[in-house]
Coordinates of C-alpha atoms in Angstrom, one line a residue:
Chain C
X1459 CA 12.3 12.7 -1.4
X1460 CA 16.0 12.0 -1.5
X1461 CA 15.4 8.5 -1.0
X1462 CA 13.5 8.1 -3.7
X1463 CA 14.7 10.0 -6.4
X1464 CA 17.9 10.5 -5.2
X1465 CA 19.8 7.4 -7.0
X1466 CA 17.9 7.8 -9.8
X1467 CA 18.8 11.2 -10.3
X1468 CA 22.6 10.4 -9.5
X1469 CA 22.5 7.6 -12.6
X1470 CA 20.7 10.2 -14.9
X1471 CA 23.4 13.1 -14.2
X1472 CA 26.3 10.2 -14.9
X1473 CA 25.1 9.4 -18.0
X1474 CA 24.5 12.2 -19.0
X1475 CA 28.1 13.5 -17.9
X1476 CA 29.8 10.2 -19.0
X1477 CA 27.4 11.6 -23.0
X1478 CA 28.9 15.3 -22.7
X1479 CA 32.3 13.6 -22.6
X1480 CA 31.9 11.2 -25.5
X1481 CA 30.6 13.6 -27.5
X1482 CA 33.4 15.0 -27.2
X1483 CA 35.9 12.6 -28.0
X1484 CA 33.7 10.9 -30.8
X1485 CA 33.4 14.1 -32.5
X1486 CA 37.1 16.1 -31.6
X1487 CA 38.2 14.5 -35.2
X1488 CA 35.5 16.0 -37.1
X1489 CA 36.4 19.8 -35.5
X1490 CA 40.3 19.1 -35.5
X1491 CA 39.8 18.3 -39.6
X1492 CA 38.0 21.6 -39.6
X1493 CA 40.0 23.6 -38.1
X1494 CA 43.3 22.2 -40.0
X1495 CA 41.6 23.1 -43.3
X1496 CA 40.3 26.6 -41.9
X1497 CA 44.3 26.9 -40.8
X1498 CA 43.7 27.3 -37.3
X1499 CA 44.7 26.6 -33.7
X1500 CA 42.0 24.6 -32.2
X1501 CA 42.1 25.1 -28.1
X1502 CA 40.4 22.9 -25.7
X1503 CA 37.3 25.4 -24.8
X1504 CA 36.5 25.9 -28.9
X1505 CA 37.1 22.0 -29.1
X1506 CA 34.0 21.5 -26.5
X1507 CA 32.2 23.8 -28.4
X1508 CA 32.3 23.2 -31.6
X1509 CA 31.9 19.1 -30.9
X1510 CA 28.9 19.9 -28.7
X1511 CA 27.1 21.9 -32.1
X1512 CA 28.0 20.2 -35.0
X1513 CA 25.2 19.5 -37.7
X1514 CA 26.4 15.7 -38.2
X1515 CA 27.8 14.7 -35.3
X1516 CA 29.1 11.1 -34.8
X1517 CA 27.1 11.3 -31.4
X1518 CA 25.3 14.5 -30.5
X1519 CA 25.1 15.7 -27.4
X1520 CA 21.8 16.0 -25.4
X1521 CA 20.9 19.4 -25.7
X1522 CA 21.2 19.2 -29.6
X1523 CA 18.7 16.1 -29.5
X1524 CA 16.3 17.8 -27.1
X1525 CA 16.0 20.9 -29.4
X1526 CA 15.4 18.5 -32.2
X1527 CA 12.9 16.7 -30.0
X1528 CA 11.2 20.4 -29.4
X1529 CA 11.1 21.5 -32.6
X1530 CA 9.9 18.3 -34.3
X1531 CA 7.1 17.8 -31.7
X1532 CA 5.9 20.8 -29.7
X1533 CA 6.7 23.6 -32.5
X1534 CA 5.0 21.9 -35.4
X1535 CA 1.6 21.0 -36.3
X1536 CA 0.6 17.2 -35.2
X1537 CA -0.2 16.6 -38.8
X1538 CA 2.8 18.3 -40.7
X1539 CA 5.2 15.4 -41.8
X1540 CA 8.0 16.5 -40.4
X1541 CA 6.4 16.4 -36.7
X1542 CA 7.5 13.3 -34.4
X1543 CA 4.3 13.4 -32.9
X1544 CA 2.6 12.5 -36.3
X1545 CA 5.0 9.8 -36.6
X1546 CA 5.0 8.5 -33.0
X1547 CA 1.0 8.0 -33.4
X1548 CA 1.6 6.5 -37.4
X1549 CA 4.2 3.7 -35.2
X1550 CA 2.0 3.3 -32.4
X1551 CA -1.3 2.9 -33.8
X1552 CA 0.1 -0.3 -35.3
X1553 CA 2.2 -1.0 -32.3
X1554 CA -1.4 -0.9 -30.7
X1555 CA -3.3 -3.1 -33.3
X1556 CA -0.4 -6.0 -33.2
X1557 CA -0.5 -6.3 -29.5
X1558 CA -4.0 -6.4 -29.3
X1559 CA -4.1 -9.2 -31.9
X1560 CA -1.0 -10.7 -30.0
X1561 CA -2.6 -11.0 -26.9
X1562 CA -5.8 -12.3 -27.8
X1563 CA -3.3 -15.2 -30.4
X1564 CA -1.2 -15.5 -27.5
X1565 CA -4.3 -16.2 -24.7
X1566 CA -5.7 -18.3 -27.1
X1567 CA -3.2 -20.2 -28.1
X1568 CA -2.1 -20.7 -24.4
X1569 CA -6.2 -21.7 -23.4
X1570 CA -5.8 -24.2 -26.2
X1571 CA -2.4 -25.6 -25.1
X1572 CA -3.6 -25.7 -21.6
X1573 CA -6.6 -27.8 -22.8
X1574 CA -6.1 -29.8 -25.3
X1575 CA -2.9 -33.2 -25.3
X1576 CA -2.6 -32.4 -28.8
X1577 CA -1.6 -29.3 -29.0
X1578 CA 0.2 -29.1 -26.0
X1579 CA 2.7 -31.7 -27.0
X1580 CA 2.7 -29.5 -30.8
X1581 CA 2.0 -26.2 -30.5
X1582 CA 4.4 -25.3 -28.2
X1583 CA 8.0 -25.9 -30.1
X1584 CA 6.4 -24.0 -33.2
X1585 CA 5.8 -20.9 -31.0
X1586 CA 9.5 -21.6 -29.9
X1587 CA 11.0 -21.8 -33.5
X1588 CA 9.1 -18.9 -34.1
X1589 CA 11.0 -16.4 -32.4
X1590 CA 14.1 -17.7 -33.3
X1591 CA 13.9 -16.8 -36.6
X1592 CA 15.4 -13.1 -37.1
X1593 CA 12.4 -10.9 -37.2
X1594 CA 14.1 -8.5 -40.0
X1595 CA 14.5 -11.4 -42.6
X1596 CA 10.5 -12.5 -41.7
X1597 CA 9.2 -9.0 -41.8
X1598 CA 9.8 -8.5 -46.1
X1599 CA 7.7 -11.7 -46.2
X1600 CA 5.1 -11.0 -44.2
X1601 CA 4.3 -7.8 -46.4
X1602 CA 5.2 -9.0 -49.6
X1603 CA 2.7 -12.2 -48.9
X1604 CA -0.5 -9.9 -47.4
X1605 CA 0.0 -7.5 -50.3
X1606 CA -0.3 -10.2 -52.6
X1607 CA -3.5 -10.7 -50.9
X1608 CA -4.5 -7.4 -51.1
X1609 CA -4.0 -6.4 -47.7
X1610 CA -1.6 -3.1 -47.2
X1611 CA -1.6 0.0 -45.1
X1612 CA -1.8 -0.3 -40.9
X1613 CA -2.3 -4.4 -41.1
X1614 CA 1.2 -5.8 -42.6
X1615 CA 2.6 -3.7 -39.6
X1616 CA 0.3 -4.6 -37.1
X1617 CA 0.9 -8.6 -37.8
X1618 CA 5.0 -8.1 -37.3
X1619 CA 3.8 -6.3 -34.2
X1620 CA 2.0 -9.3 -33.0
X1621 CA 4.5 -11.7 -34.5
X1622 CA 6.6 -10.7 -31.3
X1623 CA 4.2 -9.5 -28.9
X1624 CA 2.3 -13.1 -28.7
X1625 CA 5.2 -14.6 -27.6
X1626 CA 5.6 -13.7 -23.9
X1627 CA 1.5 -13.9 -23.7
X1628 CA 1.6 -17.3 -24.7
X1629 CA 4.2 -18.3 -22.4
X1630 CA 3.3 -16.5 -19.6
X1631 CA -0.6 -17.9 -19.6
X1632 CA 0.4 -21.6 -20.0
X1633 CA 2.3 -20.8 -16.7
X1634 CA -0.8 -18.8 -15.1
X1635 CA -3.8 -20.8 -16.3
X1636 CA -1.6 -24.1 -14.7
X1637 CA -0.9 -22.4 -11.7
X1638 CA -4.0 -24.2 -9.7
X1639 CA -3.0 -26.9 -7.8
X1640 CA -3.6 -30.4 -7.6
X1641 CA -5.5 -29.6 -4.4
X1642 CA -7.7 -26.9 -6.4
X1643 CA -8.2 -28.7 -9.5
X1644 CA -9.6 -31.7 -6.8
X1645 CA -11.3 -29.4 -5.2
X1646 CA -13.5 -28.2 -8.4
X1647 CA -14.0 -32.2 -9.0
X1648 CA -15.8 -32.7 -5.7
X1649 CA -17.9 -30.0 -6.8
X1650 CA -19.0 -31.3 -10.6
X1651 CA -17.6 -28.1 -12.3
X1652 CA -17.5 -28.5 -15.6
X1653 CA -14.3 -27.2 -18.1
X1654 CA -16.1 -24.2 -18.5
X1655 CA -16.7 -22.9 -14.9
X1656 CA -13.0 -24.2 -13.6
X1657 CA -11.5 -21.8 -16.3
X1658 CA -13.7 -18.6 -15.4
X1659 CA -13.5 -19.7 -11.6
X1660 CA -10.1 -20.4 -11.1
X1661 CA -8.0 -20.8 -14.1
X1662 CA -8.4 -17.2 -15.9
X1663 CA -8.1 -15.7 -12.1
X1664 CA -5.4 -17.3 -11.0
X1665 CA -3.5 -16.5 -14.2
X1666 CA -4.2 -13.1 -13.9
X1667 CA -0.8 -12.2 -11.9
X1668 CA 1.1 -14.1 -14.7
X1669 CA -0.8 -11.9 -17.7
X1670 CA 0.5 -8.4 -16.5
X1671 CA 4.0 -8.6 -17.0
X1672 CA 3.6 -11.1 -20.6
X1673 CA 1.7 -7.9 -21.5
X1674 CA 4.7 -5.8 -20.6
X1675 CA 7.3 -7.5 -22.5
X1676 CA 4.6 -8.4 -25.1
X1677 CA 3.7 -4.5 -25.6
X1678 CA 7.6 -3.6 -25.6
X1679 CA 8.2 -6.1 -28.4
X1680 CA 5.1 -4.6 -30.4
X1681 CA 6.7 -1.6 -30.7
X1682 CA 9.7 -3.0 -32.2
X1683 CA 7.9 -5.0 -34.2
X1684 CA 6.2 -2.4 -35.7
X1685 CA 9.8 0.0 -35.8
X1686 CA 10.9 -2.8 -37.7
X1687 CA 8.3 -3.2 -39.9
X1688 CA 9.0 0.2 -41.4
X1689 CA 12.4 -0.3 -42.0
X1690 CA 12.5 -2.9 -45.2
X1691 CA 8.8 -1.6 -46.8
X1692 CA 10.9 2.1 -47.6
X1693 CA 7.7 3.2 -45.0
X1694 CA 8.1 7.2 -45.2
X1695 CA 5.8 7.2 -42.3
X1696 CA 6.6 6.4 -38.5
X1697 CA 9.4 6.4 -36.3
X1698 CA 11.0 3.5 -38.4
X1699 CA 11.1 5.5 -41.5
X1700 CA 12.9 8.5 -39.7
X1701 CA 15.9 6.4 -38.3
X1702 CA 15.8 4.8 -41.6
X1703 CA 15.8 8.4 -43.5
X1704 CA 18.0 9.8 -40.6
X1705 CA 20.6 6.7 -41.4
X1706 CA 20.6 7.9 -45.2
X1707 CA 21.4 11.1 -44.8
X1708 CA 24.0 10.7 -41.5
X1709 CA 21.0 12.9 -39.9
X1710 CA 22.4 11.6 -36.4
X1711 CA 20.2 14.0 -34.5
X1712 CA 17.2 12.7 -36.4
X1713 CA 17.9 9.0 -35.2
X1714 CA 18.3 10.0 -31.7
X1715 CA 15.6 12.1 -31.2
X1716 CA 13.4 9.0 -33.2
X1717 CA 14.9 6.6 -31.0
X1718 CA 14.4 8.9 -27.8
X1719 CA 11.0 9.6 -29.2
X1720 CA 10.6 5.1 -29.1
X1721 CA 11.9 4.6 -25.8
X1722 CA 9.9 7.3 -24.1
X1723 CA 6.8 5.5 -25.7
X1724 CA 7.7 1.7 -24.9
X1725 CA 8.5 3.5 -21.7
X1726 CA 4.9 5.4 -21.4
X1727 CA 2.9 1.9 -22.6
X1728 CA 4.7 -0.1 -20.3
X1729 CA 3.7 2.3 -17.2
X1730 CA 0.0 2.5 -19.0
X1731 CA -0.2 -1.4 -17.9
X1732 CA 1.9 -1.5 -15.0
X1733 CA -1.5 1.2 -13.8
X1734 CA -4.3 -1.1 -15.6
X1735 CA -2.3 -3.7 -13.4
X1736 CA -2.0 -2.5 -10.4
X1737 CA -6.0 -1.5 -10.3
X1738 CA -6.9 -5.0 -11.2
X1739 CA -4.9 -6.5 -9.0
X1740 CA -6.2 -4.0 -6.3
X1741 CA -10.1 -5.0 -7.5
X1742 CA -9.0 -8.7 -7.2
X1743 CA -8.0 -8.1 -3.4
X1744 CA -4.8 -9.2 -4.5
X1745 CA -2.8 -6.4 -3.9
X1746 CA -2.1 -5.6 -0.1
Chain F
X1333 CA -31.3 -47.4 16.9
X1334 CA -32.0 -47.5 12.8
X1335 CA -28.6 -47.9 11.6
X1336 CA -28.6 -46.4 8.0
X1337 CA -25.4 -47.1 6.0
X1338 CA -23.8 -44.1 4.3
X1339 CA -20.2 -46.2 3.7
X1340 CA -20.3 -49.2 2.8
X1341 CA -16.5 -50.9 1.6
X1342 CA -15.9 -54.7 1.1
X1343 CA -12.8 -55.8 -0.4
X1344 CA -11.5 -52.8 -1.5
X1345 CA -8.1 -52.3 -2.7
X1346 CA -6.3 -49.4 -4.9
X1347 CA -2.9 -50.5 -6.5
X1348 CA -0.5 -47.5 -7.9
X1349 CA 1.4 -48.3 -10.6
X1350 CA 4.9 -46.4 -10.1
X1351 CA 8.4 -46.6 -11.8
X1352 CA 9.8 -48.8 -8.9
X1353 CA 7.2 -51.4 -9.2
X1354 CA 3.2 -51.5 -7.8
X1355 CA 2.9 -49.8 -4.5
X1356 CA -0.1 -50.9 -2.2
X1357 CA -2.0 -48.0 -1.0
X1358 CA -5.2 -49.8 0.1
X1359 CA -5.4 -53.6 0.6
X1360 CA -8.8 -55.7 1.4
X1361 CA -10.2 -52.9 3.2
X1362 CA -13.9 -53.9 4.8
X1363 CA -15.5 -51.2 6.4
X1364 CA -19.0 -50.0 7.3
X1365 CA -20.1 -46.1 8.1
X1366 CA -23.0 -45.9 9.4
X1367 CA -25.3 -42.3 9.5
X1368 CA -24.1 -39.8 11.8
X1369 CA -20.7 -41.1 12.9
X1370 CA -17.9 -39.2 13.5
X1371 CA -15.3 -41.5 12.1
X1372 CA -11.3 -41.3 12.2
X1373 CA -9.0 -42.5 10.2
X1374 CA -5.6 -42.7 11.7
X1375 CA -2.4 -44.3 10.7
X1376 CA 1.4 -43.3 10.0
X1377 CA 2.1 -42.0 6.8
X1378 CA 1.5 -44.1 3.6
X1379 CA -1.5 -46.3 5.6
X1380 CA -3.8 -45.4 3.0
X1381 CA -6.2 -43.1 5.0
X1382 CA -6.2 -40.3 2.5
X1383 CA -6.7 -42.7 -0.4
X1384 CA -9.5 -44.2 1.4
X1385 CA -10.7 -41.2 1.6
X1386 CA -10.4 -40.3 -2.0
X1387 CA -11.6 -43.0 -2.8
X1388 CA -15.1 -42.0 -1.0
X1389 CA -14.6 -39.1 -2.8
X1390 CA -14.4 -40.7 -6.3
X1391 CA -11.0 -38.5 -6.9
X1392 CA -9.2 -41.9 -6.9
X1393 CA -10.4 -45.1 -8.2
X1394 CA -9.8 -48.6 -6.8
X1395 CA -8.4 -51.3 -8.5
X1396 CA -10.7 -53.9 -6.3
X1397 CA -13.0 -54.8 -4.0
X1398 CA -16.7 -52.3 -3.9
X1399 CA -17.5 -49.3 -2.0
X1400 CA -20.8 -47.6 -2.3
X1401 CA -22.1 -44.5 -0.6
X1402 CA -25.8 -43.1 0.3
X1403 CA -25.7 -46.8 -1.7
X1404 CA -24.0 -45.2 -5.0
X1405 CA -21.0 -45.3 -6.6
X1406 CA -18.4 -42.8 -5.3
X1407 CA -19.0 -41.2 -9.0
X1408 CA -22.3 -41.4 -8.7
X1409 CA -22.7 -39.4 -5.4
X1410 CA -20.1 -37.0 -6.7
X1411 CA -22.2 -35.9 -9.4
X1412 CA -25.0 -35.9 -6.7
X1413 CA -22.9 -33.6 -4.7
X1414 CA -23.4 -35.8 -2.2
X1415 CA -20.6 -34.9 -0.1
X1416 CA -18.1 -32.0 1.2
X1417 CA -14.8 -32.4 0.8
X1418 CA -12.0 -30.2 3.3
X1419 CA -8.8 -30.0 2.1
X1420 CA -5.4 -30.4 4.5
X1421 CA -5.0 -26.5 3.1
X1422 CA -7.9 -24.2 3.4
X1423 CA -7.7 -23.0 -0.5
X1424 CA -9.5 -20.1 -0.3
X1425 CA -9.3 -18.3 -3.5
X1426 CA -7.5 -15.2 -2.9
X1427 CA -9.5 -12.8 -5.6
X1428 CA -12.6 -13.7 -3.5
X1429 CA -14.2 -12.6 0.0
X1430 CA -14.9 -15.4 2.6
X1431 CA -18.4 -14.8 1.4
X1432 CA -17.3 -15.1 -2.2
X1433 CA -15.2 -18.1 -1.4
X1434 CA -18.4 -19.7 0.1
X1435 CA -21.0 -18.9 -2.3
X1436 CA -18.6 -20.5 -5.4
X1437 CA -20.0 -24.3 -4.7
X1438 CA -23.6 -22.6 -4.6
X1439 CA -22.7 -20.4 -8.0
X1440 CA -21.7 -23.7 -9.7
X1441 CA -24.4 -25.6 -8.1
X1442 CA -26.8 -23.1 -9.6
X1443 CA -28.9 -22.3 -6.4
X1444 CA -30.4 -18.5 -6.8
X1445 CA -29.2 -15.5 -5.4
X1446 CA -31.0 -15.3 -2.6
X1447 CA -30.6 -18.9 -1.4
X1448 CA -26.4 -18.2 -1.8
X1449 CA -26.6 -15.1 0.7
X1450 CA -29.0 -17.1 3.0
X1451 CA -26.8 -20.0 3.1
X1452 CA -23.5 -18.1 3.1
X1453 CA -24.9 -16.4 6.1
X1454 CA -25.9 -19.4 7.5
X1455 CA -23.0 -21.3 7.4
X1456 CA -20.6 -18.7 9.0
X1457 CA -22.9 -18.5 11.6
X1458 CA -22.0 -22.0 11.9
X1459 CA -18.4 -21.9 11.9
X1460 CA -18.5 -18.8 14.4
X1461 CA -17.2 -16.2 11.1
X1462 CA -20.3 -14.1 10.9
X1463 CA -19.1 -10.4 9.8
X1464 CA -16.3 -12.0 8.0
X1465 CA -18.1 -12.4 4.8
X1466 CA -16.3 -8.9 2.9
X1467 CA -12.8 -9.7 4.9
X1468 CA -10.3 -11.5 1.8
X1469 CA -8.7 -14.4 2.9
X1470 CA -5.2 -12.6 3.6
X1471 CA -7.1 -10.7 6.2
X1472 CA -7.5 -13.8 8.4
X1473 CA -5.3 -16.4 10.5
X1474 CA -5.1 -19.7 9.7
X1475 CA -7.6 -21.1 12.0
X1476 CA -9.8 -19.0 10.8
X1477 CA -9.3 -19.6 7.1
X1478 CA -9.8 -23.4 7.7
X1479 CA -13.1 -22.6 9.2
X1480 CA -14.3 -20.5 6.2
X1481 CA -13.0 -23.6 3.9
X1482 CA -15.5 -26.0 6.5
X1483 CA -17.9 -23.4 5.8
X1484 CA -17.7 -23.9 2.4
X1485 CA -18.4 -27.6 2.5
X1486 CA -21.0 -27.1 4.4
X1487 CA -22.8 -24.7 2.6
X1488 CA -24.7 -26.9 0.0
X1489 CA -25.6 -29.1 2.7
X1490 CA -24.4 -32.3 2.0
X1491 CA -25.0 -35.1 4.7
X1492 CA -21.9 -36.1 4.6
X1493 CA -18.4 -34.6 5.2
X1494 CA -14.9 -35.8 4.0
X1495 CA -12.1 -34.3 6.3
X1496 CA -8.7 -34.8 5.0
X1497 CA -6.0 -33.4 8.3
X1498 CA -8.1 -30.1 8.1
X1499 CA -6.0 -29.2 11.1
X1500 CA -2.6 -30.8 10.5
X1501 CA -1.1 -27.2 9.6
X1502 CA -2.2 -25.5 12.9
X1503 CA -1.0 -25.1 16.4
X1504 CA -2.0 -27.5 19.3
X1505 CA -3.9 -24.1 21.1
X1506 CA -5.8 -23.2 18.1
X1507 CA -6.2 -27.5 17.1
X1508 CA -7.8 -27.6 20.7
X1509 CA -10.1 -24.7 20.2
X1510 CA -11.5 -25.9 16.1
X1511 CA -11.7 -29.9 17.7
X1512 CA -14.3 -28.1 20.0
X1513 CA -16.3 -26.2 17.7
X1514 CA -16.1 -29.2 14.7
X1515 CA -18.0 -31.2 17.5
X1516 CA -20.3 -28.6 18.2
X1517 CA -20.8 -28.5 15.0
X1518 CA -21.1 -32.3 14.4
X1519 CA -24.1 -32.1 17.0
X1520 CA -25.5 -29.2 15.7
X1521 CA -25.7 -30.8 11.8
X1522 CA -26.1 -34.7 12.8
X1523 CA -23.5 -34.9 9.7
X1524 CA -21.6 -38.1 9.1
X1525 CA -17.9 -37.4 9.2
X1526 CA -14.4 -38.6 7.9
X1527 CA -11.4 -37.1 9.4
X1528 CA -8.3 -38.3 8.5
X1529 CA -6.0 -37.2 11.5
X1530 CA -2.3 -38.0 12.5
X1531 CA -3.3 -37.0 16.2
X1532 CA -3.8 -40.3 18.3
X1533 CA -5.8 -37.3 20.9
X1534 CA -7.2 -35.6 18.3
X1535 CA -8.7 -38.8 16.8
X1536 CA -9.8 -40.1 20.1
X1537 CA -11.4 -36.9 21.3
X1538 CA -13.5 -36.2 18.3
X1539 CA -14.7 -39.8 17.0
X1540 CA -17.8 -42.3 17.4
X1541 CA -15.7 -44.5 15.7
X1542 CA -11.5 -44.8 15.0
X1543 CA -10.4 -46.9 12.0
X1544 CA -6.3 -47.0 13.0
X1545 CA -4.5 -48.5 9.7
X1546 CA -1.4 -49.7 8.8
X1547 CA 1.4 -48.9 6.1
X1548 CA 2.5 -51.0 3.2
X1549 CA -0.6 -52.2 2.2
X1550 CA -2.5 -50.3 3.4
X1551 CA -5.0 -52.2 5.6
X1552 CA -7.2 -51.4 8.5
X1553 CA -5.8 -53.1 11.7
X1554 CA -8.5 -51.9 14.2
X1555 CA -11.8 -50.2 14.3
X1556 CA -12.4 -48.9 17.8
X1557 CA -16.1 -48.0 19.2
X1558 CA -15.8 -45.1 21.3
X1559 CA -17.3 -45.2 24.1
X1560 CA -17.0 -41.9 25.7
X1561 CA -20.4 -39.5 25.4
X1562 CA -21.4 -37.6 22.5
X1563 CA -21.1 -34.5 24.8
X1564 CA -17.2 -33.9 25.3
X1565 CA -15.7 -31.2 27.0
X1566 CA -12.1 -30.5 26.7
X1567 CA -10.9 -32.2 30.0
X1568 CA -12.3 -35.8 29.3
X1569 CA -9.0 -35.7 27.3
X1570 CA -7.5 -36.5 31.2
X1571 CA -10.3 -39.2 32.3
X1572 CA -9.2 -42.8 32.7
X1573 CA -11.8 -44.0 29.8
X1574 CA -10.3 -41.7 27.2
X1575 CA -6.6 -42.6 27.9
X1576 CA -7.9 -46.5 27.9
X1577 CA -8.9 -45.5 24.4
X1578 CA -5.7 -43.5 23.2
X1579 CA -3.9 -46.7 24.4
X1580 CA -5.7 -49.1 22.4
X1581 CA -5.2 -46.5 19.2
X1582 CA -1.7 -46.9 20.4
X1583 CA -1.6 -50.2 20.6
X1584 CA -2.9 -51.0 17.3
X1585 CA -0.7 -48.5 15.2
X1586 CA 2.0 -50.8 17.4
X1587 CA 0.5 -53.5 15.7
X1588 CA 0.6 -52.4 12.4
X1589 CA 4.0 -51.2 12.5
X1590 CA 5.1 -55.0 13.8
X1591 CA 6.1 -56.3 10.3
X1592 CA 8.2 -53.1 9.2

C-alpha cells in the first residue's frame, strides 16, 4: 500500500502544508490592518486564526474551500442556482457536446488529410494557425456570429469547446492512421484491398493507440473551452460564470471552490477515457 | 515432363531515379520459372533480388524489358490474386488472433464464412500451428509468427508463392527447423516458389533452381540446376554433391563481385 500511495500522499500533505503557510503570509496584512483599527495586540496563534477564517481572503485556506465545496454541492438541491453541482453539469454538458463534435471534426479532418494530396499539403497549417490564435479574443466572435444566425443556448459553447478539443484529435490520427508501414501498406496491395477495406482493416486499428490519449488532451481542452466560453457572454450559468461572479465580488472562496470543482471534473473525464481505453485496448489484445 | 511457364522475364530492367543520379536495380534480366520450382534468389545486398521480386509481385514497376506471369502482367495476376506474398517480417496484426490474422486475405477476398474457418484450419494444419488460432500474435515466438504469416499466404491458395528472406530475422536452429517444414510443405502443395535468401546453405538446401545475382546493376550471373533429390533431409547439407553446389553459388557471387 505504501508503495503505492505513499509518494502521492507525501506530495498532497506538502502542498497542502506549503497552502496553510501561504495563507498565512498572503493574508497576515489583511488581520494585522484589523487588528490596528480594533487597537489591538495581534499574537502569532490569533494571527493563524484569524488568516485561516477570513470572509475575503487573498488565498483561503483549504478547509474554508471544502466547506464551501460542501455546502454548495452536497447541502443544496442539484437544481437551486447556487449549487455547484447544477453548475458543474450546465459546464459539462457543453464540455461534452464540443468534444464530441471535436472528435468526430478532428477524425475527419485527419481521414481526409491522410487521404487526399490536397488537403494534406492545405489543411494542416490552418489547423496549426488555428490554435494559435488566443481562444479568449475568438470566443466573443464565435457567439456574436451564431447568434446572429439564430443559434444561442448550449451550441455557441459547445463549438469553443470543440474549437480546442479537435486539435490534438487531428494531430494525433494523422500520426495513427500513418502508422502502417511500408511493408503493411504492400502487403494489402498484394491482396487487391481497396481504400475502403485498408482503412477498416488496418488503418483505423492501428490508430487506435494514437486516439486515446488525443482524446485526453482533447477532453481537457473542452472543458476549458467551454469555462471560457462563459466568461465574455456575462453566462450566469456554469462554472465560468461563478469565477467570473466570484472575481466581481473578491468572492475568493467561490473561485477556488469553482476552479477545484473544474479540476476534479477534467480530472474525472480524463480517468472516464483512460477506463474506455484501457478495455478497448484489452478487447483489441493489445494490452498484455 | 510438361514444363508449364509461371515466370517468364526477357529483358527486364527497373531504373530508380534518386537524388545522386539513376541507380540500376535490375539490368537485362532473362529468366524463365517454370511450374513447381522452388527457385532462389541469392545475391549480396543491392543485386536486385527483392526488386525482382517486386516486380513479380507488380509492387514495383520496370522501366524495361517484359515479364509476364501464369502469362499475365504482374498487375494483371495481382488483381487475380494470383500469388502470396511473405514479407522479411511476419506482420501479423496485433488486434487479431492467428486465426484472425489468417482469415483477413479471405475477408477481403469475399470467400463465405464457412470456407474462411475451413481454410484457416487448413492451413495451420499446414504450417504445424493447429490450436493456435485464438493465441494473439504476442503470444508466440518468432518462428512461429513467420509460420502463421506463410499460413496466411497460403490460405487463398494461390499457385504461386513469393518469399522475400522470410527467415532472415531468425536463428540458425529455428532457420534449420522452418527450411524443413517450408520443403515439406513445398511437396505437400506442388507450389512454385521464390525465396529470396542471403544464405548460400539455405539457398542450396531448399531450391530446384538458384538464380545467384550480382550488385550494381543488378543482373543475374548464374542460374544453377540443382541436382540434389526432391526428398532432402537435413544432413545432405554434409554430402559431396551439395557442397559441389554451395561452391558453385560461391563461385558465381565471386564472379559478380569481380568488377567492384
Amino acid at each position: 500500500m505504501w508503495q503505492k500511495f505513499g509518494p502521492v500522499l507525501t506530495v498532497v500533505l506538502a502542498i497542502f502544508a506549503l497552502w496553510y503557510v501561504m495563507a498565512v503570509v498572503m493574508n497576515a496584512n489583511w488581520a494585522y490592518d484589523k487588528a490596528k483599527r480594533a487597537d489591538v495586540e495581534l499574537g502569532f496563534s490569533e494571527l493563524v486564526v484569524d488568516t485561516w477564517s477570513q470572509k475575503k481572503p487573498r488565498l483561503p485556506a483549504p478547509h474554508q474551500i471544502a466547506e464551501e465545496l460542501w455546502n454548495t454541492t452536497a447541502m443544496k438541491s442539484i437544481t437551486s442556482k447556487r449549487s455547484l453541482v447544477f453548475h458543474s453539469w450546465i459546464t459539462l454538458s457543453s464540455t461534452l457536446l464540443g468534444f464530441a463534435m471535436g472528435t468526430v471534426l478532428g477524425i475527419l479532418l485527419a481521414v481526409g488529410i491522410v487521404h487526399n494530396k490536397a488537403m494534406n499539403l492545405s489543411v494542416m497549417p490552418w489547423v496549426i494557425a488555428s490554435q494559435t490564435i488566443p481562444i479568449l479574443a475568438i470566443a466573443p466572435m464565435i457567439i456574436v456570429v451564431l447568434n446572429a444566425v439564430g443559434i444561442s443556448g448550449l451550441v455557441p459553447k459547445a463549438v469553443i469547446s470543440m474549437y480546442l478539443s479537435f486539435f490534438p484529435v487531428v494531430v494525433g490520427m494523422v500520426k495513427g492512421l500513418r502508422a502502417p508501414d511500408a511493408m503493411q501498406m504492400d502487403q494489402m496491395r498484394t491482396w487487391n484491398a481497396s481504400k475502403w477495406t485498408t482503412f477498416w482493416a488496418l488503418r483505423w486499428p492501428s490508430s487506435v493507440p494514437y486516439l486515446f490519449p488525443s482524446l485526453k488532451i482533447g477532453v481537457a481542452a473542452a472543458l476549458v473551452g467551454a469555462i471560457v466560453a462563459e466568461l465574455p457572454t456575462g453566462a450566469v450559468r456554469g462554472l465560468g460564470a461563478r469565477l467570473l461572479a466570484g472575481s466581481y465580488y473578491g468572492q475568493t472562496i467561490q473561485i477556488w471552490s469553482a476552479l477545484l470543482m473544474a479540476a476534479a471534473l477534467a480530472a474525472a473525464l480524463v480517468m472516464v477515457i483512460g477506463q474506455i481505453e484501457k478495455y478497448a485496448l484489452r478487447k483489441m489484445g493489445m494490452a498484455r | 515432363m510438361n514444363q508449364e511457364v509461371v515466370i517468364e522475364a526477357k529483358k527486364l530492367s527497373l531504373t530508380f531515379e534518386t537524388n545522386d543520379g539513376p541507380v540500376h536495380a535490375l539490368k537485362d534480366v532473362d529468366l524463365t520459372i517454370n511450374k513447381g520450382d522452388f527457385v532462389s534468389f541469392i545475391g549480396p545486398s543491392g543485386c536486385g533480388k527483392t526488386t525482382f521480386l517486386r516486380v513479380m509481385a507488380d509492387l514495383e514497376q520496370p522501366t524495361g524489358g517484359e515479364i509476364s506471369v501464369n502469362g499475365m502482367t504482374p498487375e494483371e495476376a495481382r488483381l487475380k490474386r494470383a500469388y502470396g506474398y511473405v514479407f522479411q517480417a511476419a506482420g501479423l496484426y496485433p488486434w487479431r488472433t492467428i486465426g484472425g490474422n489468417i482469415r483477413l486475405p479471405l475477408e477481403i477476398m469475399g470467400y463465405s464464412k464457412a470456407e474462411q474457418a475451413m481454410r484457416v484450419d487448413e492451413v495451420l494444419e499446414l504450417v504445424h500451428l493447429d490450436g493456435f488460432a485464438k493465441k494473439f500474435p504476442w503470444q508466440l515466438s518468432g518462428g512461429m509468427q513467420q509460420r502463421a504469416s506463410i499460413a496466411r499466404a497460403l490460405s487463398f491458395d494461390a499457385d504461386l508463392m513469393l518469399m522475400d528472406e522470410p527467415f532472415g530475422a531468425l536463428d540458425e536452429i529455428v532457420r534449420d527447423h522452418l527450411n524443413e517444414q517450408l520443403l515439406e510443405l513445398w511437396a505437400a502443395t506442388n507450389k512454385t516458389i521464390c525465396f529470396v535468401t542471403h544464405s548460400i546453405p539455405e539457398a542450396v538446401y531448399l531450391s530446384s533452381k538458384i538464380v545467384v545475382m550480382s550488385p550494381r546493376p543488378g543482373r543475374v550471373t548464374d542460374v544453377i540446376e540443382s541436382t540434389l533429390p526432391r526428398e532432402r533431409p537435413l544432413d545432405i547439407r554434409e554430402s559431396q554433391e551439395f557442397l559441389d553446389i554451395a561452391h558453385r553459388v560461391r563461385e558465381g557471387l565471386r564472379a559478380g563481385h569481380g568488377d567492384d
